[in-house]
Amino acid sequence: QMGRFSGVPLLPLMTVYDFFIKRALDQLYYNVYWRSSFILVGTPSGISLSPEGAQHSWKSDIQFPSLITWEPAFAKEMEWILAESTRRHLQEDQEDREGVLVRASTRGLPQKQFIKRLKAQTRFAGQATADVEAVIRKDVLAGGYKLVDHSAVAGYLPGDNVVTILAMGALVPEALEASDQLLEDGVFADVVVVTSADLLLGRFAERDGYAQLAALGVNGDLQLVPAGLANGTISEPEARALAGRFVPLLGVCDGEAGLLDNAGSIIGVPQKTLCVSHFSKSGTPQDIYRYHQLDSASIAAAGKQILETTAARNVQIRG
């Protein structure tokens, strides 16, 4: 760090179109290889940039050692991420994460949804905004937080009518709308906002056994019910049959599937990922989201599909 030689704290910070980062991968690679400490804000990015042209709308899952990538959705997330990244830089507390890449978006998101959705959760009932934010800030900086949590609602039956949506960045509003649509159809879609896939699903998460995923209730638990309840039969005494289902995952990201599609394999549950899988077009974000099946209606339909096709598993208990 230059601060060691100059005696003055220095913070290299630059902004660039996220798409253009790929034009300078050599420079970026050698910066992180030599353990340079910096903050790179790439904005805007993804198909959310569609009004400015289709050629600039692709972003890659860039993963280098000592580089942490963030993709905030709300302004409060951005505030906490930049503040924490600056603190780590100035205190030389990077923990193998000297390089910081923030994938941002210039798409305007409804900011009131952030605190409104959080306060709607039973665990935050009656709490002041500052107290809620103090809890969520820790989750944001750990890689992800639960923005919609239906677990305390009557009729919530994991393994029957529950799906978890993992959403990133500019597509969080569509994930919220899809969750609302699914609720009208009797499907409880919890929404986890992934602020950093590196921290929630990558090498840092692997080091601590994916503790943040577990803290958010995203797990591979098999929900069991006696099979006889479903088919009216009673198994023989020495072998009682059980039917089990997982809570499936639905990933939603404005980018390649690789940003999120390893979540299901980590915890061992079925997952479907909606992503940018073909070249885009120019147009309004809403039109282009529909073109890529990333609009709220498509997300809701995918939620129903993954829930319906998550096969039940028979479990035989011998005794």
CSV table of N, CA and C in Angstrom, one decimal, residues 97-180:
chain,number,residue,atom,x,y,z
A,97,ARG,N,-8.7,-10.2,0.2
A,97,ARG,CA,-9.8,-9.6,-0.5
A,97,ARG,C,-9.4,-8.1,-0.8
A,98,GLU,N,-8.2,-7.9,-1.2
A,98,GLU,CA,-7.7,-6.5,-1.5
A,98,GLU,C,-8.5,-5.8,-2.6
A,99,GLY,N,-8.7,-6.6,-3.7
A,99,GLY,CA,-9.5,-6.0,-4.8
A,99,GLY,C,-11.0,-6.0,-4.6
A,100,VAL,N,-11.6,-4.9,-4.9
A,100,VAL,CA,-13.1,-4.8,-4.7
A,100,VAL,C,-13.7,-4.3,-6.0
A,101,LEU,N,-14.6,-5.1,-6.5
A,101,LEU,CA,-15.3,-4.8,-7.7
A,101,LEU,C,-16.8,-4.7,-7.4
A,102,VAL,N,-17.4,-3.5,-7.7
A,102,VAL,CA,-18.8,-3.3,-7.4
A,102,VAL,C,-19.5,-3.2,-8.7
A,103,ARG,N,-20.4,-4.2,-9.0
A,103,ARG,CA,-21.3,-4.1,-10.2
A,103,ARG,C,-22.5,-3.3,-9.8
A,104,ALA,N,-22.6,-2.2,-10.4
A,104,ALA,CA,-23.8,-1.3,-10.0
A,104,ALA,C,-24.7,-1.2,-11.2
A,105,SER,N,-25.7,-0.4,-11.1
A,105,SER,CA,-26.7,-0.2,-12.2
A,105,SER,C,-27.2,1.2,-12.0
A,106,THR,N,-27.5,1.9,-13.2
A,106,THR,CA,-28.1,3.2,-13.2
A,106,THR,C,-29.6,3.1,-13.2
A,107,ARG,N,-30.2,1.9,-13.2
A,107,ARG,CA,-31.6,1.7,-13.2
A,107,ARG,C,-32.2,2.2,-11.9
A,108,GLY,N,-33.2,3.0,-11.9
A,108,GLY,CA,-33.8,3.5,-10.7
A,108,GLY,C,-34.6,2.4,-10.0
A,109,LEU,N,-34.3,2.1,-8.8
A,109,LEU,CA,-35.1,1.1,-8.0
A,109,LEU,C,-35.9,1.8,-6.9
A,110,PRO,N,-37.1,1.3,-6.6
A,110,PRO,CA,-37.9,1.9,-5.5
A,110,PRO,C,-37.3,1.6,-4.2
A,111,GLN,N,-36.6,2.7,-3.6
A,111,GLN,CA,-35.9,2.5,-2.4
A,111,GLN,C,-36.7,2.2,-1.1
A,112,LYS,N,-38.0,2.6,-1.1
A,112,LYS,CA,-38.8,2.4,0.0
A,112,LYS,C,-39.1,0.9,0.3
A,113,GLN,N,-38.9,0.1,-0.8
A,113,GLN,CA,-39.2,-1.3,-0.7
A,113,GLN,C,-38.2,-2.0,0.3
A,114,PHE,N,-37.0,-1.4,0.4
A,114,PHE,CA,-36.0,-2.0,1.3
A,114,PHE,C,-36.5,-2.2,2.7
A,115,ILE,N,-36.8,-1.0,3.4
A,115,ILE,CA,-37.2,-1.1,4.8
A,115,ILE,C,-38.6,-1.6,4.9
A,116,LYS,N,-39.5,-1.3,3.9
A,116,LYS,CA,-40.9,-1.8,4.0
A,116,LYS,C,-40.9,-3.3,4.1
A,117,ARG,N,-40.2,-4.0,3.2
A,117,ARG,CA,-40.2,-5.4,3.2
A,117,ARG,C,-39.6,-6.0,4.5
A,118,LEU,N,-38.5,-5.4,4.9
A,118,LEU,CA,-37.9,-5.9,6.2
A,118,LEU,C,-38.8,-5.8,7.4
A,119,LYS,N,-39.5,-4.6,7.5
A,119,LYS,CA,-40.3,-4.4,8.7
A,119,LYS,C,-41.6,-5.3,8.6
A,120,ALA,N,-41.9,-5.8,7.4
A,120,ALA,CA,-43.0,-6.7,7.3
A,120,ALA,C,-42.8,-8.1,7.9
A,121,GLN,N,-41.5,-8.4,8.1
A,121,GLN,CA,-41.1,-9.7,8.7
A,121,GLN,C,-41.4,-9.7,10.2
A,122,THR,N,-41.9,-10.8,10.6
A,122,THR,CA,-42.3,-11.0,12.0
A,122,THR,C,-41.2,-10.7,13.0
A,123,ARG,N,-40.0,-11.1,12.7
A,123,ARG,CA,-38.9,-10.9,13.6
A,123,ARG,C,-38.6,-9.4,13.8
A,124,PHE,N,-39.0,-8.5,12.9
A,124,PHE,CA,-38.7,-7.1,13.1
A,124,PHE,C,-40.0,-6.3,13.5
A,125,ALA,N,-41.0,-7.0,13.9
A,125,ALA,CA,-42.3,-6.3,14.2
A,125,ALA,C,-42.0,-5.3,15.3
A,126,GLY,N,-42.5,-4.0,15.1
A,126,GLY,CA,-42.4,-3.0,16.1
A,126,GLY,C,-41.0,-2.4,16.3
A,127,GLN,N,-40.0,-2.8,15.6
A,127,GLN,CA,-38.6,-2.3,15.8
A,127,GLN,C,-38.4,-1.0,15.0
A,128,ALA,N,-37.5,-0.2,15.5
A,128,ALA,CA,-37.2,1.1,14.9
A,128,ALA,C,-36.3,0.7,13.6
A,129,THR,N,-36.3,1.7,12.7
A,129,THR,CA,-35.6,1.5,11.4
A,129,THR,C,-34.1,1.2,11.7
A,130,ALA,N,-33.5,2.0,12.6
A,130,ALA,CA,-32.1,1.9,12.9
A,130,ALA,C,-31.8,0.5,13.5
A,131,ASP,N,-32.7,-0.1,14.3
A,131,ASP,CA,-32.4,-1.4,14.9
A,131,ASP,C,-32.5,-2.5,13.8
A,132,VAL,N,-33.4,-2.3,12.9
A,132,VAL,CA,-33.6,-3.3,11.8
A,132,VAL,C,-32.3,-3.2,10.9
A,133,GLU,N,-31.9,-2.0,10.6
A,133,GLU,CA,-30.7,-1.8,9.7
A,133,GLU,C,-29.4,-2.4,10.3
A,134,ALA,N,-29.3,-2.3,11.6
A,134,ALA,CA,-28.1,-2.8,12.3
A,134,ALA,C,-28.0,-4.3,12.2
A,135,VAL,N,-29.1,-5.0,12.1
A,135,VAL,CA,-29.1,-6.4,12.0
A,135,VAL,C,-28.8,-6.8,10.5
A,136,ILE,N,-29.5,-6.1,9.6
A,136,ILE,CA,-29.4,-6.4,8.2
A,136,ILE,C,-28.0,-6.0,7.6
A,137,ARG,N,-27.4,-5.0,8.2
A,137,ARG,CA,-26.1,-4.6,7.7
A,137,ARG,C,-25.1,-5.7,7.8
A,138,LYS,N,-25.2,-6.5,8.9
A,138,LYS,CA,-24.3,-7.6,9.0
A,138,LYS,C,-24.5,-8.7,8.0
A,139,ASP,N,-25.8,-8.9,7.6
A,139,ASP,CA,-26.1,-9.9,6.6
A,139,ASP,C,-25.6,-9.4,5.2
A,140,VAL,N,-25.9,-8.1,4.9
A,140,VAL,CA,-25.4,-7.5,3.7
A,140,VAL,C,-23.9,-7.7,3.5
A,141,LEU,N,-23.2,-7.4,4.5
A,141,LEU,CA,-21.7,-7.5,4.4
A,141,LEU,C,-21.2,-9.0,4.5
A,142,ALA,N,-22.1,-9.9,4.8
A,142,ALA,CA,-21.8,-11.3,4.8
A,142,ALA,C,-22.1,-12.0,3.5
A,143,GLY,N,-22.7,-11.2,2.6
A,143,GLY,CA,-23.0,-11.8,1.3
A,143,GLY,C,-24.4,-11.9,0.9
A,144,GLY,N,-25.4,-11.8,1.8
A,144,GLY,CA,-26.8,-11.9,1.5
A,144,GLY,C,-27.7,-11.7,2.7
A,145,TYR,N,-28.9,-11.3,2.4
A,145,TYR,CA,-29.9,-11.1,3.5
A,145,TYR,C,-31.3,-11.5,3.0
A,146,LYS,N,-32.2,-11.8,3.9
A,146,LYS,CA,-33.5,-12.2,3.5
A,146,LYS,C,-34.4,-11.0,3.6
A,147,LEU,N,-34.9,-10.6,2.4
A,147,LEU,CA,-35.8,-9.4,2.2
A,147,LEU,C,-37.2,-9.8,2.4
A,148,VAL,N,-37.6,-11.0,2.0
A,148,VAL,CA,-39.0,-11.5,2.2
A,148,VAL,C,-38.9,-12.8,2.9
A,149,ASP,N,-39.6,-12.9,4.0
A,149,ASP,CA,-39.6,-14.1,4.9
A,149,ASP,C,-41.0,-14.4,5.3
A,150,HIS,N,-41.6,-15.5,4.7
A,150,HIS,CA,-43.0,-15.9,5.0
A,150,HIS,C,-43.1,-16.9,6.1
A,151,SER,N,-41.9,-17.3,6.7
A,151,SER,CA,-41.9,-18.5,7.5
A,151,SER,C,-42.9,-18.5,8.7
A,152,ALA,N,-43.2,-17.3,9.1
A,152,ALA,CA,-44.1,-17.2,10.3
A,152,ALA,C,-45.6,-17.1,9.9
A,153,VAL,N,-45.9,-17.2,8.6
A,153,VAL,CA,-47.3,-17.0,8.1
A,153,VAL,C,-48.0,-18.4,8.2
A,154,ALA,N,-49.2,-18.4,8.5
A,154,ALA,CA,-50.0,-19.6,8.6
A,154,ALA,C,-50.1,-20.2,7.2
A,155,GLY,N,-49.9,-21.6,7.2
A,155,GLY,CA,-50.0,-22.3,5.9
A,155,GLY,C,-48.7,-22.4,5.2
A,156,TYR,N,-47.6,-21.9,5.8
A,156,TYR,CA,-46.3,-22.1,5.3
A,156,TYR,C,-45.8,-23.5,5.5
A,157,LEU,N,-45.6,-24.3,4.4
A,157,LEU,CA,-45.3,-25.7,4.6
A,157,LEU,C,-44.1,-26.0,3.7
A,158,PRO,N,-42.9,-25.9,4.2
A,158,PRO,CA,-41.7,-26.3,3.5
A,158,PRO,C,-41.8,-27.7,2.9
A,159,GLY,N,-41.4,-27.9,1.7
A,159,GLY,CA,-41.6,-29.2,1.1
A,159,GLY,C,-42.9,-29.4,0.4
A,160,ASP,N,-43.8,-28.4,0.5
A,160,ASP,CA,-45.1,-28.4,-0.1
A,160,ASP,C,-45.4,-27.2,-1.0
A,161,ASN,N,-45.2,-26.0,-0.4
A,161,ASN,CA,-45.6,-24.8,-1.0
A,161,ASN,C,-44.6,-23.7,-0.9
A,162,VAL,N,-43.3,-24.0,-0.6
A,162,VAL,CA,-42.3,-23.0,-0.4
A,162,VAL,C,-41.2,-23.1,-1.4
A,163,VAL,N,-40.8,-22.0,-1.9
A,163,VAL,CA,-39.6,-21.9,-2.8
A,163,VAL,C,-38.8,-20.7,-2.4
A,164,THR,N,-37.5,-20.8,-2.5
A,164,THR,CA,-36.6,-19.6,-2.2
A,164,THR,C,-36.0,-19.0,-3.4
A,165,ILE,N,-36.2,-17.7,-3.6
A,165,ILE,CA,-35.7,-17.0,-4.7
A,165,ILE,C,-34.4,-16.3,-4.3
A,166,LEU,N,-33.3,-16.6,-5.0
A,166,LEU,CA,-32.0,-15.9,-4.8
A,166,LEU,C,-31.9,-14.8,-5.9
A,167,ALA,N,-32.0,-13.5,-5.5
A,167,ALA,CA,-32.0,-12.5,-6.5
A,167,ALA,C,-30.8,-11.5,-6.3
A,168,MET,N,-30.3,-11.0,-7.4
A,168,MET,CA,-29.2,-10.1,-7.4
A,168,MET,C,-29.5,-8.8,-8.1
A,169,GLY,N,-29.0,-7.7,-7.5
A,169,GLY,CA,-28.9,-6.4,-8.2
A,169,GLY,C,-30.2,-5.8,-8.7
A,170,ALA,N,-30.1,-5.4,-10.0
A,170,ALA,CA,-31.2,-4.6,-10.5
A,170,ALA,C,-32.5,-5.4,-10.7
A,171,LEU,N,-32.5,-6.7,-10.6
A,171,LEU,CA,-33.6,-7.6,-10.8
A,171,LEU,C,-34.4,-7.9,-9.5
A,172,VAL,N,-33.9,-7.3,-8.4
A,172,VAL,CA,-34.6,-7.5,-7.1
A,172,VAL,C,-36.1,-7.1,-7.2
A,173,PRO,N,-36.4,-5.9,-7.8
A,173,PRO,CA,-37.8,-5.5,-7.8
A,173,PRO,C,-38.7,-6.6,-8.5
A,174,GLU,N,-38.2,-7.2,-9.6
A,174,GLU,CA,-38.9,-8.2,-10.3
A,174,GLU,C,-39.1,-9.5,-9.4
A,175,ALA,N,-38.1,-9.8,-8.7
A,175,ALA,CA,-38.2,-10.9,-7.7
A,175,ALA,C,-39.3,-10.6,-6.7
A,176,LEU,N,-39.3,-9.4,-6.2
A,176,LEU,CA,-40.4,-9.1,-5.2
A,176,LEU,C,-41.8,-9.1,-5.8
A,177,GLU,N,-41.9,-8.6,-7.0
A,177,GLU,CA,-43.2,-8.7,-7.6
A,177,GLU,C,-43.6,-10.2,-7.9
A,178,ALA,N,-42.7,-11.0,-8.3
A,178,ALA,CA,-43.0,-12.4,-8.5
A,178,ALA,C,-43.4,-13.1,-7.2
A,179,SER,N,-42.7,-12.7,-6.1
A,179,SER,CA,-43.1,-13.3,-4.8
A,179,SER,C,-44.5,-12.9,-4.4
A,180,ASP,N,-44.9,-11.7,-4.7
A,180,ASP,CA,-46.3,-11.3,-4.4
A,180,ASP,C,-47.3,-12.0,-5.3
